[in-house]
Coordinates of C-alpha atoms and ligand atoms in Angstrom, one line a residue:
M14 CA 103.1 108.5 40.7
E15 CA 106.5 107.2 39.8
S16 CA 106.5 104.0 41.2
T17 CA 103.4 103.3 39.7
V18 CA 103.9 104.3 35.7
P19 CA 106.6 103.0 34.4
N20 CA 109.3 104.6 33.1
F21 CA 108.6 104.6 29.1
V22 CA 105.7 106.7 29.8
H23 CA 107.4 110.0 30.6
T24 CA 111.0 108.9 27.7
T25 CA 111.4 111.6 25.8
H26 CA 112.2 110.3 22.8
P27 CA 114.6 113.0 20.6
V28 CA 113.0 114.1 17.1
T29 CA 115.3 113.7 14.3
V30 CA 114.7 115.7 11.0
P31 CA 116.0 113.6 7.2
P32 CA 118.2 114.7 5.1
L33 CA 116.8 116.9 2.5
A34 CA 116.9 118.2 -0.8
N35 CA 115.4 122.1 -1.2
G36 CA 113.4 121.4 1.5
R37 CA 111.9 117.7 0.4
E38 CA 113.2 114.5 2.4
I39 CA 115.3 112.9 -0.1
A40 CA 114.4 108.9 0.5
R41 CA 111.3 108.3 -1.0
R42 CA 108.9 105.1 1.1
P43 CA 106.0 103.7 0.1
V44 CA 103.4 104.4 3.3
L45 CA 103.8 107.0 5.4
I46 CA 101.5 106.8 8.3
A47 CA 100.4 109.9 10.3
G48 CA 100.3 108.5 13.6
G49 CA 102.3 106.1 15.9
G50 CA 99.3 105.7 18.5
P51 CA 99.2 101.3 18.3
V52 CA 97.3 101.7 15.4
G53 CA 99.6 103.3 13.4
L54 CA 102.5 100.8 14.9
A55 CA 99.9 97.7 13.8
V56 CA 99.8 98.8 10.7
G57 CA 103.6 99.7 10.3
L58 CA 104.3 95.9 12.3
A59 CA 101.7 94.3 9.8
L60 CA 103.4 96.1 6.1
A61 CA 107.1 95.4 7.9
S62 CA 105.8 91.6 8.5
R63 CA 104.6 91.3 4.3
G64 CA 108.4 93.7 3.4
I65 CA 107.1 96.6 2.2
A66 CA 108.7 99.9 3.7
A67 CA 106.4 102.2 6.3
L68 CA 107.3 105.8 8.2
V69 CA 105.7 105.9 10.8
V70 CA 105.3 110.1 12.1
E71 CA 104.3 110.7 15.9
A72 CA 103.5 114.6 16.7
D73 CA 103.4 113.6 20.8
Q74 CA 107.4 112.7 22.0
T75 CA 106.6 109.7 24.4
V76 CA 103.7 107.1 24.2
C77 CA 99.9 107.9 25.3
V78 CA 99.6 109.5 28.7
G79 CA 96.8 109.3 31.1
S80 CA 93.3 107.4 30.7
R81 CA 92.5 105.2 27.7
A82 CA 92.3 101.9 26.5
I83 CA 92.6 98.8 29.0
C84 CA 90.5 96.3 27.4
L85 CA 92.2 93.9 25.1
S86 CA 89.1 91.6 23.1
R87 CA 90.4 88.3 22.2
R88 CA 90.3 88.7 18.4
T89 CA 93.3 91.3 19.3
L90 CA 95.6 89.2 21.2
E91 CA 95.4 86.5 17.8
I92 CA 96.7 90.0 16.2
L93 CA 99.0 90.7 18.5
E94 CA 100.0 87.3 17.8
R95 CA 100.8 88.1 14.2
L96 CA 102.4 91.3 14.4
G97 CA 104.9 89.4 15.9
A98 CA 104.0 91.3 19.2
L99 CA 102.8 88.7 21.5
A100 CA 104.2 87.8 24.2
P101 CA 104.3 90.5 26.8
F102 CA 101.0 91.2 26.5
Q103 CA 101.0 88.0 27.9
E104 CA 102.6 88.8 30.8
K105 CA 102.1 91.5 31.7
G106 CA 97.8 91.9 30.8
L107 CA 95.1 90.2 33.1
A108 CA 93.4 87.5 31.9
W109 CA 89.1 88.0 32.5
T110 CA 85.6 86.0 31.4
G111 CA 83.2 88.0 32.6
G112 CA 81.8 90.8 35.7
R113 CA 78.8 91.2 38.1
S114 CA 76.3 94.6 37.9
F115 CA 74.9 95.4 40.9
H116 CA 71.8 97.2 41.3
R117 CA 71.2 99.8 44.0
S118 CA 72.3 97.3 46.7
E119 CA 71.5 93.7 44.6
E120 CA 73.3 92.2 42.8
V121 CA 71.0 92.0 39.3
L122 CA 73.8 90.1 37.0
H123 CA 76.8 87.7 36.8
F124 CA 77.4 86.7 33.2
T125 CA 80.5 85.6 31.2
M126 CA 81.7 86.1 28.1
P127 CA 81.5 83.4 25.4
H128 CA 84.5 81.3 25.9
D129 CA 84.8 77.3 26.1
Q130 CA 87.2 74.8 26.2
D131 CA 88.7 74.9 22.9
Q132 CA 89.6 79.2 23.2
R133 CA 93.0 79.9 23.2
F134 CA 93.0 83.1 24.6
A135 CA 90.1 84.8 27.3
P136 CA 87.3 87.1 26.0
M137 CA 89.1 89.8 27.7
T138 CA 92.9 91.3 29.0
N139 CA 93.2 94.2 30.2
L140 CA 96.1 96.3 30.0
Q141 CA 96.6 100.2 30.1
Q142 CA 97.4 101.9 26.6
Y143 CA 100.6 102.9 27.7
Y144 CA 101.8 99.1 27.2
I145 CA 100.4 98.3 25.1
E146 CA 101.9 101.2 22.5
Q147 CA 104.8 100.4 24.5
F148 CA 105.0 96.5 23.1
L149 CA 104.4 97.8 19.9
L150 CA 107.5 99.4 19.9
D151 CA 109.7 96.6 21.2
A152 CA 108.2 94.9 18.1
A153 CA 108.6 98.0 15.7
A154 CA 112.2 97.8 17.4
K155 CA 112.8 94.7 16.3
C156 CA 112.8 94.9 12.5
D157 CA 114.7 96.1 10.2
P158 CA 114.9 99.3 11.0
D159 CA 114.4 100.4 6.9
L160 CA 111.0 98.8 6.5
L161 CA 109.5 100.2 9.4
E162 CA 110.7 104.0 11.3
V163 CA 109.1 105.6 14.1
R164 CA 109.6 109.3 13.5
W165 CA 109.2 111.2 17.2
G166 CA 107.9 115.0 17.5
T167 CA 107.4 115.2 14.2
R168 CA 103.2 116.1 13.2
I169 CA 101.6 115.9 9.8
D170 CA 100.8 119.9 9.1
G171 CA 98.8 119.2 5.0
L172 CA 98.4 116.8 2.3
H173 CA 98.4 117.2 -1.4
Q174 CA 97.6 113.6 -3.5
G175 CA 98.7 113.2 -6.9
P176 CA 98.2 110.6 -9.1
D177 CA 101.5 108.7 -8.1
G178 CA 101.6 109.9 -4.5
V179 CA 101.1 111.5 -1.8
V180 CA 103.3 114.8 -0.6
V181 CA 103.1 115.5 2.9
E182 CA 104.0 118.1 4.7
L183 CA 106.0 117.9 8.3
A184 CA 107.3 119.9 10.9
T185 CA 108.8 119.6 13.7
D186 CA 109.5 122.4 17.1
T187 CA 112.2 123.6 14.9
A188 CA 111.9 122.3 11.2
S189 CA 109.9 121.7 8.3
Y190 CA 110.1 119.9 5.3
A191 CA 108.1 117.4 3.4
T192 CA 108.3 114.6 2.0
E193 CA 106.5 111.7 -0.2
C194 CA 104.6 108.7 -0.1
D195 CA 103.0 105.9 -2.4
F196 CA 99.6 105.9 0.0
L197 CA 99.7 107.9 2.8
V198 CA 97.4 105.7 6.2
A199 CA 96.0 108.3 9.1
C200 CA 95.6 106.6 12.6
D201 CA 96.5 110.2 13.7
G202 CA 93.4 109.7 16.2
A203 CA 90.3 110.9 17.3
R204 CA 91.0 114.0 15.8
S205 CA 92.6 113.2 13.3
R206 CA 94.8 116.2 10.7
V207 CA 95.0 114.3 8.4
R208 CA 91.1 113.9 8.0
Q209 CA 91.1 117.9 8.1
A210 CA 93.4 118.0 5.3
A211 CA 91.7 116.0 2.8
G212 CA 88.7 117.4 4.3
L213 CA 86.3 115.0 5.5
R214 CA 83.3 114.7 7.7
M215 CA 83.2 112.0 10.2
N216 CA 78.7 111.5 10.8
G217 CA 76.7 109.6 13.3
T218 CA 75.6 110.1 16.5
S219 CA 77.1 112.4 20.0
Y220 CA 75.7 111.8 23.3
E221 CA 75.2 114.2 25.9
G222 CA 75.4 111.5 29.1
R223 CA 79.6 112.4 30.7
Y224 CA 81.8 109.6 32.6
V225 CA 84.2 111.2 35.2
I226 CA 87.4 108.3 34.3
V227 CA 89.7 107.8 37.4
D228 CA 92.7 105.6 37.6
I229 CA 93.9 105.6 41.3
E230 CA 96.1 103.3 42.8
I231 CA 95.1 100.4 45.6
S232 CA 96.3 97.3 46.7
L233 CA 92.8 95.0 46.4
D234 CA 92.9 91.4 46.1
L235 CA 90.1 91.1 43.9
P236 CA 89.2 89.1 40.5
T237 CA 89.6 90.5 37.8
E238 CA 86.2 91.2 36.3
R239 CA 84.0 94.1 34.7
L240 CA 81.9 95.3 37.6
A241 CA 79.4 98.0 36.9
W242 CA 76.5 99.6 39.7
F243 CA 73.3 100.9 39.1
D244 CA 72.1 103.6 41.3
P245 CA 74.4 102.6 44.0
P246 CA 73.6 103.9 47.8
S247 CA 77.4 105.7 47.9
N248 CA 76.6 108.0 45.7
P249 CA 72.8 107.2 44.0
G250 CA 72.3 108.4 40.4
R251 CA 75.4 107.7 39.2
T252 CA 75.9 104.7 37.3
M253 CA 79.6 103.4 38.6
L254 CA 82.4 100.9 36.2
M255 CA 85.4 99.7 38.1
H256 CA 88.0 97.5 36.2
K257 CA 91.1 96.1 37.0
Q258 CA 94.6 96.9 35.5
P259 CA 97.8 95.4 36.2
D260 CA 100.5 97.5 39.3
N261 CA 97.2 97.9 41.9
I262 CA 96.2 100.5 39.2
W263 CA 92.1 100.5 39.4
R264 CA 89.8 102.0 36.9
L265 CA 86.5 103.6 37.7
D266 CA 84.4 105.2 35.4
Y267 CA 81.1 107.8 36.0
Q268 CA 78.4 109.2 35.1
L269 CA 77.9 113.0 35.4
H270 CA 74.3 114.6 36.5
S271 CA 73.1 116.9 33.8
A272 CA 73.9 120.0 36.2
E273 CA 77.3 119.5 37.2
D274 CA 80.0 121.1 35.5
S275 CA 82.7 118.8 33.8
E276 CA 86.2 120.7 34.4
E277 CA 84.6 121.4 38.1
M278 CA 84.3 117.6 38.7
I279 CA 87.3 116.2 37.7
R280 CA 89.1 118.3 39.9
E281 CA 90.8 116.2 43.0
D282 CA 89.1 117.2 45.5
R283 CA 86.1 116.6 43.6
V284 CA 87.1 113.3 42.8
T285 CA 88.1 112.4 45.8
P286 CA 84.6 111.7 47.6
V287 CA 83.3 109.9 45.2
V288 CA 85.6 107.5 45.0
N289 CA 85.8 107.2 49.1
A290 CA 82.4 106.8 49.1
H291 CA 82.0 104.2 46.3
L292 CA 85.2 102.2 47.4
A293 CA 83.8 102.6 51.9
M294 CA 80.3 101.3 50.0
M295 CA 82.5 97.6 48.7
G296 CA 83.5 97.2 52.3
I297 CA 87.1 98.6 51.2
D298 CA 89.3 100.7 54.2
R299 CA 92.4 101.0 52.5
P300 CA 95.4 104.0 51.8
W301 CA 95.0 105.4 47.4
R302 CA 96.9 107.1 45.4
L303 CA 95.1 109.5 42.7
I304 CA 97.2 108.6 39.0
W305 CA 95.3 110.4 36.5
T306 CA 91.6 111.9 35.8
S307 CA 89.5 113.1 32.7
M308 CA 86.6 113.4 31.1
Y309 CA 84.7 111.1 28.7
R310 CA 82.0 111.6 25.8
A311 CA 80.8 108.4 24.0
A312 CA 80.4 109.1 20.1
A313 CA 79.2 106.8 17.9
V314 CA 81.2 108.7 14.3
S315 CA 82.5 107.6 11.4
L316 CA 83.5 109.0 8.1
D317 CA 81.3 107.2 5.1
S318 CA 84.8 106.2 3.1
Y319 CA 87.8 104.6 5.1
R320 CA 89.2 105.4 1.1
S321 CA 90.1 109.0 -0.3
G322 CA 92.3 108.2 -3.0
R323 CA 95.1 107.5 -1.4
V324 CA 94.8 108.1 1.8
L325 CA 93.2 105.5 3.7
F326 CA 92.1 105.6 7.2
A327 CA 92.4 103.7 10.6
G328 CA 91.5 103.3 14.7
D329 CA 90.0 106.5 15.6
A330 CA 91.1 108.9 12.9
A331 CA 88.7 107.0 11.0
H332 CA 85.5 105.9 13.6
L333 CA 84.8 105.7 16.7
V334 CA 82.3 104.7 19.1
P335 CA 81.7 104.1 22.8
I336 CA 84.0 103.2 25.5
F337 CA 81.3 101.1 27.3
G338 CA 81.6 97.6 24.1
V339 CA 85.0 98.6 23.7
R340 CA 85.5 98.5 20.4
G341 CA 87.5 101.6 19.9
L342 CA 90.5 100.5 19.8
N343 CA 90.1 96.5 19.2
S344 CA 88.1 97.7 16.2
G345 CA 91.4 99.9 15.0
F346 CA 93.6 96.5 15.1
D347 CA 90.9 95.3 12.8
D348 CA 91.4 98.1 10.5
A349 CA 95.1 98.2 10.8
F350 CA 95.1 93.8 10.4
N351 CA 92.4 93.8 7.2
L352 CA 94.4 96.8 5.5
G353 CA 98.3 95.4 5.8
W354 CA 97.8 93.0 3.1
K355 CA 95.0 95.2 0.8
L356 CA 98.3 97.4 1.2
A357 CA 101.1 96.0 0.8
G358 CA 99.2 93.6 -2.2
V359 CA 98.6 96.8 -4.3
I360 CA 102.2 97.7 -3.5
A361 CA 104.0 93.9 -4.5
R362 CA 101.3 94.7 -7.5
Y363 CA 99.5 91.4 -7.2
S364 CA 96.0 93.2 -5.7
P365 CA 94.5 95.9 -8.1
D366 CA 94.1 98.9 -5.9
T367 CA 90.4 98.4 -6.0
I368 CA 90.6 95.3 -2.9
L369 CA 91.3 99.0 -0.9
D370 CA 87.6 99.8 -1.8
A371 CA 86.9 95.8 0.0
Y372 CA 88.9 97.0 2.8
S373 CA 87.1 100.0 3.3
E374 CA 83.4 98.4 2.9
E375 CA 84.4 95.6 5.0
R376 CA 85.4 98.3 8.2
R377 CA 82.7 100.2 7.4
R378 CA 80.5 98.0 8.0
A379 CA 82.2 96.4 10.8
W380 CA 82.1 100.0 11.9
E381 CA 77.6 100.0 11.8
V382 CA 77.9 96.5 13.7
N383 CA 80.1 97.5 16.8
V384 CA 77.9 100.9 16.9
T385 CA 74.4 98.7 17.6
N386 CA 76.6 96.9 19.8
A387 CA 77.6 100.0 21.4
M388 CA 75.3 102.6 21.5
K389 CA 72.6 99.3 23.5
S390 CA 75.6 99.4 25.9
T391 CA 75.4 103.5 26.1
E392 CA 71.6 104.1 26.4
F393 CA 72.1 101.4 29.4
M394 CA 74.8 102.9 30.6
A395 CA 74.3 107.0 30.7
P396 CA 70.0 106.6 29.8
P397 CA 70.2 109.3 27.0
S398 CA 66.1 110.7 27.5
R399 CA 63.8 110.1 30.9
G400 CA 62.0 107.0 29.0
Y401 CA 65.5 105.7 28.4
E402 CA 65.9 105.6 32.3
L403 CA 62.4 104.2 33.3
M404 CA 63.3 101.0 30.7
R405 CA 66.2 101.1 32.3
D406 CA 65.4 101.4 35.8
A407 CA 62.6 98.4 35.1
V408 CA 65.0 96.1 33.1
L409 CA 67.2 96.4 36.6
S410 CA 64.7 96.2 38.9
L411 CA 63.3 93.1 37.2
A412 CA 66.7 91.3 36.4
K413 CA 67.0 89.3 39.4
D414 CA 63.6 87.8 39.4
H415 CA 64.1 87.1 35.4
P416 CA 67.7 86.1 33.9
A417 CA 66.2 86.3 30.6
L418 CA 66.0 90.3 31.3
A419 CA 70.2 90.2 32.5
T420 CA 70.9 90.2 29.0
L421 CA 69.9 92.8 28.5
I422 CA 72.1 94.5 30.9
D423 CA 75.1 94.2 29.3
P424 CA 74.7 94.0 25.7
R425 CA 78.8 93.9 25.4
Q426 CA 80.3 92.3 22.5
S427 CA 83.4 90.3 22.5
S428 CA 83.8 88.7 18.8
A429 CA 85.5 89.8 16.2
I430 CA 82.8 91.1 13.0
A431 CA 81.8 88.3 10.5
Y432 CA 82.5 90.2 6.7
E433 CA 79.1 88.8 5.3
G434 CA 78.1 89.5 2.1
S435 CA 82.4 90.9 1.3
R436 CA 83.1 91.2 -2.2
L437 CA 86.2 89.4 -1.7
N438 CA 83.9 86.4 -0.1
T439 CA 83.3 83.3 -2.4
V440 CA 80.3 81.3 -1.7
T441 CA 81.0 77.8 -3.4
R442 CA 77.9 75.7 -4.8
D443 CA 79.0 73.3 -1.6
E444 CA 78.3 76.5 0.4
S445 CA 75.0 75.4 1.5
S446 CA 75.6 71.8 3.1
F447 CA 78.0 72.8 5.5
K448 CA 75.8 73.0 8.8
A449 CA 78.5 74.4 11.5
G450 CA 81.6 75.9 10.7
P451 CA 83.0 79.7 9.9
R452 CA 81.2 81.3 7.3
P453 CA 82.6 83.1 3.9
G454 CA 83.7 86.2 6.1
S455 CA 84.1 84.9 9.5
P456 CA 87.0 85.1 10.7
P457 CA 88.3 82.0 12.1
L458 CA 87.0 79.8 14.6
E459 CA 89.1 79.0 17.6
C460 CA 90.1 75.5 17.3
P461 CA 92.6 73.1 19.5
L462 CA 94.7 70.8 17.8
I463 CA 97.7 68.8 17.7
V464 CA 100.6 68.1 15.5
D465 CA 104.1 66.4 16.0
G466 CA 102.3 65.0 19.5
K467 CA 102.2 69.9 20.6
K468 CA 99.0 71.4 21.5
H469 CA 98.0 73.9 19.0
Y470 CA 95.4 75.8 18.0
L471 CA 93.9 76.5 14.5
T472 CA 94.7 80.3 14.9
N473 CA 98.4 79.7 15.1
I474 CA 98.9 77.7 11.9
L475 CA 97.2 79.7 10.0
G476 CA 100.0 81.0 7.6
N477 CA 101.2 84.4 6.3
D478 CA 99.5 84.3 3.2
F479 CA 96.6 81.9 2.4
T480 CA 96.0 79.3 4.0
L481 CA 94.4 75.7 2.4
V482 CA 92.9 73.4 5.5
W483 CA 92.1 70.1 3.8
S484 CA 90.0 67.5 5.5
G485 CA 89.7 63.6 4.9
E486 CA 90.8 60.4 4.7
G487 CA 93.6 58.7 3.2
D488 CA 96.5 60.0 0.5
V489 CA 95.0 64.0 -0.1
P490 CA 93.6 63.8 -3.8
S491 CA 95.7 64.9 -6.6
I492 CA 92.9 67.9 -7.4
V493 CA 93.7 69.3 -3.9
T494 CA 97.7 69.6 -4.9
D495 CA 96.8 70.2 -8.8
E496 CA 94.8 73.1 -7.4
L497 CA 98.6 74.0 -4.8
H498 CA 100.7 73.6 -7.8
R499 CA 99.1 76.2 -9.9
V500 CA 99.3 79.0 -7.3
I501 CA 102.2 78.5 -5.0
N502 CA 104.2 79.7 -9.0
R503 CA 102.1 82.8 -8.1
E504 CA 104.0 85.4 -5.4
L505 CA 102.2 84.2 -1.8
S506 CA 102.4 81.9 -0.7
V507 CA 99.1 79.4 -0.3
V508 CA 99.8 77.1 2.9
L509 CA 98.6 73.9 3.7
R510 CA 97.6 72.4 6.4
T511 CA 95.9 68.7 6.8
I512 CA 93.8 67.8 9.1
G513 CA 93.0 63.7 10.5
T514 CA 94.0 61.2 9.2
A515 CA 94.7 62.8 5.0
K516 CA 98.1 62.7 4.0
L517 CA 100.0 64.2 1.4
L518 CA 102.1 62.1 -0.5
S519 CA 106.1 62.9 0.4
D520 CA 106.5 64.3 -3.9
T521 CA 104.1 67.1 -3.7
A522 CA 105.1 67.9 0.0
G523 CA 108.0 69.8 0.1
Q524 CA 107.0 72.1 -2.4
L525 CA 103.5 72.7 -1.1
Q526 CA 105.5 73.5 2.9
A527 CA 102.6 70.3 4.5
W528 CA 102.1 70.1 7.6
H529 CA 100.2 67.6 8.7
A530 CA 98.0 68.3 12.1
D531 CA 96.0 65.7 13.5
V532 CA 93.4 67.1 15.3
A533 CA 92.8 66.8 19.6
E534 CA 89.5 65.4 20.4
G535 CA 88.1 65.8 16.9
R536 CA 87.6 68.8 17.5
F537 CA 88.3 69.8 13.5
I538 CA 86.1 67.7 12.5
E539 CA 82.9 68.7 14.5
L540 CA 83.5 72.7 14.7
Y541 CA 83.8 73.2 10.7
D542 CA 81.7 70.4 9.9
A543 CA 84.6 69.1 8.4
A544 CA 82.9 64.9 7.8
P545 CA 84.0 63.6 5.6
T546 CA 86.3 65.8 3.0
A547 CA 86.7 69.9 3.6
A548 CA 88.5 72.3 2.1
Y549 CA 88.6 75.6 4.4
L550 CA 90.3 78.6 2.4
F551 CA 91.2 81.4 5.1
R552 CA 93.0 84.7 3.4
P553 CA 96.2 86.0 4.9
D554 CA 93.8 87.6 8.0
G555 CA 92.5 84.8 8.9
H556 CA 89.0 85.2 7.3
V557 CA 87.4 82.5 6.1
C558 CA 86.7 83.3 2.7
A559 CA 85.6 80.2 0.8
R560 CA 84.6 76.8 1.4
W561 CA 83.9 73.1 -0.2
R562 CA 83.9 69.9 0.5
T563 CA 85.0 69.0 -3.1
L564 CA 88.1 71.1 -5.0
R565 CA 87.4 71.2 -8.6
P566 CA 89.9 72.5 -11.4
G567 CA 90.5 76.3 -11.3
D568 CA 88.5 76.4 -7.6
L569 CA 91.8 77.8 -5.9
S570 CA 92.6 80.0 -7.3
D571 CA 89.2 82.0 -8.3
A572 CA 88.7 81.9 -4.8
I573 CA 91.9 83.3 -4.7
D574 CA 91.8 85.9 -7.1
A575 CA 88.4 86.8 -5.9
A576 CA 89.7 87.6 -2.0
L577 CA 93.0 89.2 -3.4
G578 CA 90.3 91.5 -5.9
H579 CA 90.8 90.4 -9.3
R580 CA 87.1 90.2 -9.7
K581 CA 84.6 89.4 -8.6
V582 CA 83.7 85.5 -8.5
A583 CA 79.9 84.6 -9.7
N584 CA 78.1 82.8 -6.6
S585 CA 77.0 79.4 -7.6
Ligands
FAD26 C1 89.2 106.3 28.6 C2 88.9 105.5 27.3 C3 89.0 104.9 28.1 C4 89.5 103.1 26.9 N1 89.2 102.0 26.9 C5 89.2 101.4 25.8 C6 89.6 100.1 26.0 O1 88.7 99.6 27.1 N2 89.2 98.9 24.8 C7 89.4 99.5 23.1 O2 89.7 99.0 22.2 N3 90.0 100.6 23.6 C8 88.6 101.6 24.3 N4 88.9 103.2 24.6 C9 89.6 103.7 22.9 C10 90.7 103.9 22.2 O3 91.7 104.3 22.9 C11 91.1 104.1 21.6 O4 90.4 103.7 20.5 C12 92.9 104.2 20.6 O5 93.4 105.0 21.1 C13 92.9 104.8 18.9 O6 93.8 104.2 18.8 P1 94.2 105.4 17.4 O7 96.2 104.4 16.6 O8 94.0 104.9 15.9 O9 94.1 106.8 18.0 P2 95.2 107.6 18.9 O10 95.9 106.4 20.1 O11 94.8 109.0 19.6 O12 96.5 107.5 18.5 C14 97.3 108.9 17.4 C15 98.2 108.9 16.9 O13 98.3 110.5 16.5 C16 99.6 111.2 17.0 N5 99.0 112.1 16.1 C17 97.4 112.9 16.2 N6 97.9 114.2 15.0 C18 98.6 113.9 14.9 C19 99.9 114.6 13.2 N7 99.3 115.7 13.4 N8 101.1 114.1 13.1 C20 101.2 113.1 13.9 N9 100.6 112.4 14.3 C21 99.7 112.9 15.1 C22 98.9 111.3 18.7 O14 99.8 111.9 18.7 C23 98.9 110.2 18.6 O15 99.9 109.5 18.8 C24 89.6 103.6 25.1 C25 89.4 105.4 24.9 C26 89.2 106.2 26.2 C27 89.4 108.1 26.7

């Protein structure tokens, strides 16, 4: 095992207890993050990038051990780049675009996830969760320690909310103390202690189907893709899934029959024959080594609200989705990136605290969309009743000859969720004139651009705060620059990117941090329906908050005000 699983998985981090006065930590930070899993670390990085100090308390003394997330979506990589953590994910991760499904011995589906030449990242990248956590910790280590501290071996035991903050009870194996913060972000996972202490419950559906999750080490010269077998000859009646991971690790997931005992079926002597039979069916005759086995049962549950006063919930502490849609951790990163700029705005006092309700509304709605898709996958992978099973078998039998049915076999959803109808969007008078391009609330639509002769992408020219992308001919009209001057004197920056032949007059360029970008192959104009003119406003997490054909005085500041939660702009 030592040869395959990297050393940092077994590295025990020291536990620290800070200076105390009367059992209370002397220092007080704006934000305390419960849980140093991937979502807690991502929230910490998002806040640090905005100069907001956070303390992450983590009950364990190591990164996670065992079979957890492996599939990271394209949107997650975009977020990781904005958090300053991307490079090792790309170096170590295995990118992939599709997969194959088999019914008994026959291949019935060869699918490709949405992917085209405009994309920068593959739809999915496989990487073990212990690497994910370590790479986030490496990024955290590069932050100013006053901005981001990770305190190991420290668990949250309780909390008391007051009007100005939260008092949190912490415990190590040898000490107990309290600490104070303005806001507590609960990222302490599916069994969240914070959720219990706040007296909250998740509601939804739990599934009967059980899956054995097995990670094995085996050297196989096979491409990275998602492989699924329904009722294979090697293991009749089961559904088997197979995923490649770095370091010659392969993940096998298989469904248990209802009469099989969970504890018994994850024992090595019960797992080995299943794996041997499966590899033999694939024509593989090579030695392999068991790394980990565990049991998984799907649940689609969520809190009604991800905000309870000064306590915010993110990741598995807020919601669970069945793993077959691979939206658990990916949606946790979306939570973190969505919450980071909003919470920073409240702490820095340029947003009212009601923007935190918008965080909850946007992300709870995203959970509903994720769950609708993930439930379809789950019902297909582990039919909850005889009726579902008959339907699934019928689809599988017919899929080869009726390709339209094949899409039912893999209803996986790999794209980010749009915040349609969010109170932070502005639907402008020009909205109906756009025949393409992301609508208000949508995540950024990737698009190649050439900047100063070098290839870039839209997602890597977005600024830290708001970005206005202006497309048109000739000089950027003074109304655009006047509008920008109105807003840049506030606490937030608004970066202007100009597309095509649009040019800024030199005397206005400096202060506006303008960056003139020539369009590669006309893709922005086409993808964003940006001719003859268009202005797209992107909010700090890259989602579009408004778009116009022409700007009028007050348009930009009104839309930024709305996106910062100050008021609902009347749709015109
Ligand atoms: C087998 C399996 C496969 C999966 N595959 C995928 C996939 O491919 N893609 C995907 O997107 N998702 C996947 N998931 C889901 C993914 O693992 C989770 O969604 C993800 O781990 C959630 O991250 P988190 O930070 O919210 O919670 P966690 O990862 O659970 O982290 C919570 C942290 O809080 C700490 N903690 C707990 N209690 C306390 C306390 N009282 N005080 C302080 N700290 C505490 C824990 O030690 C832990 O480090 C999979 C899950 C499983 C089980």
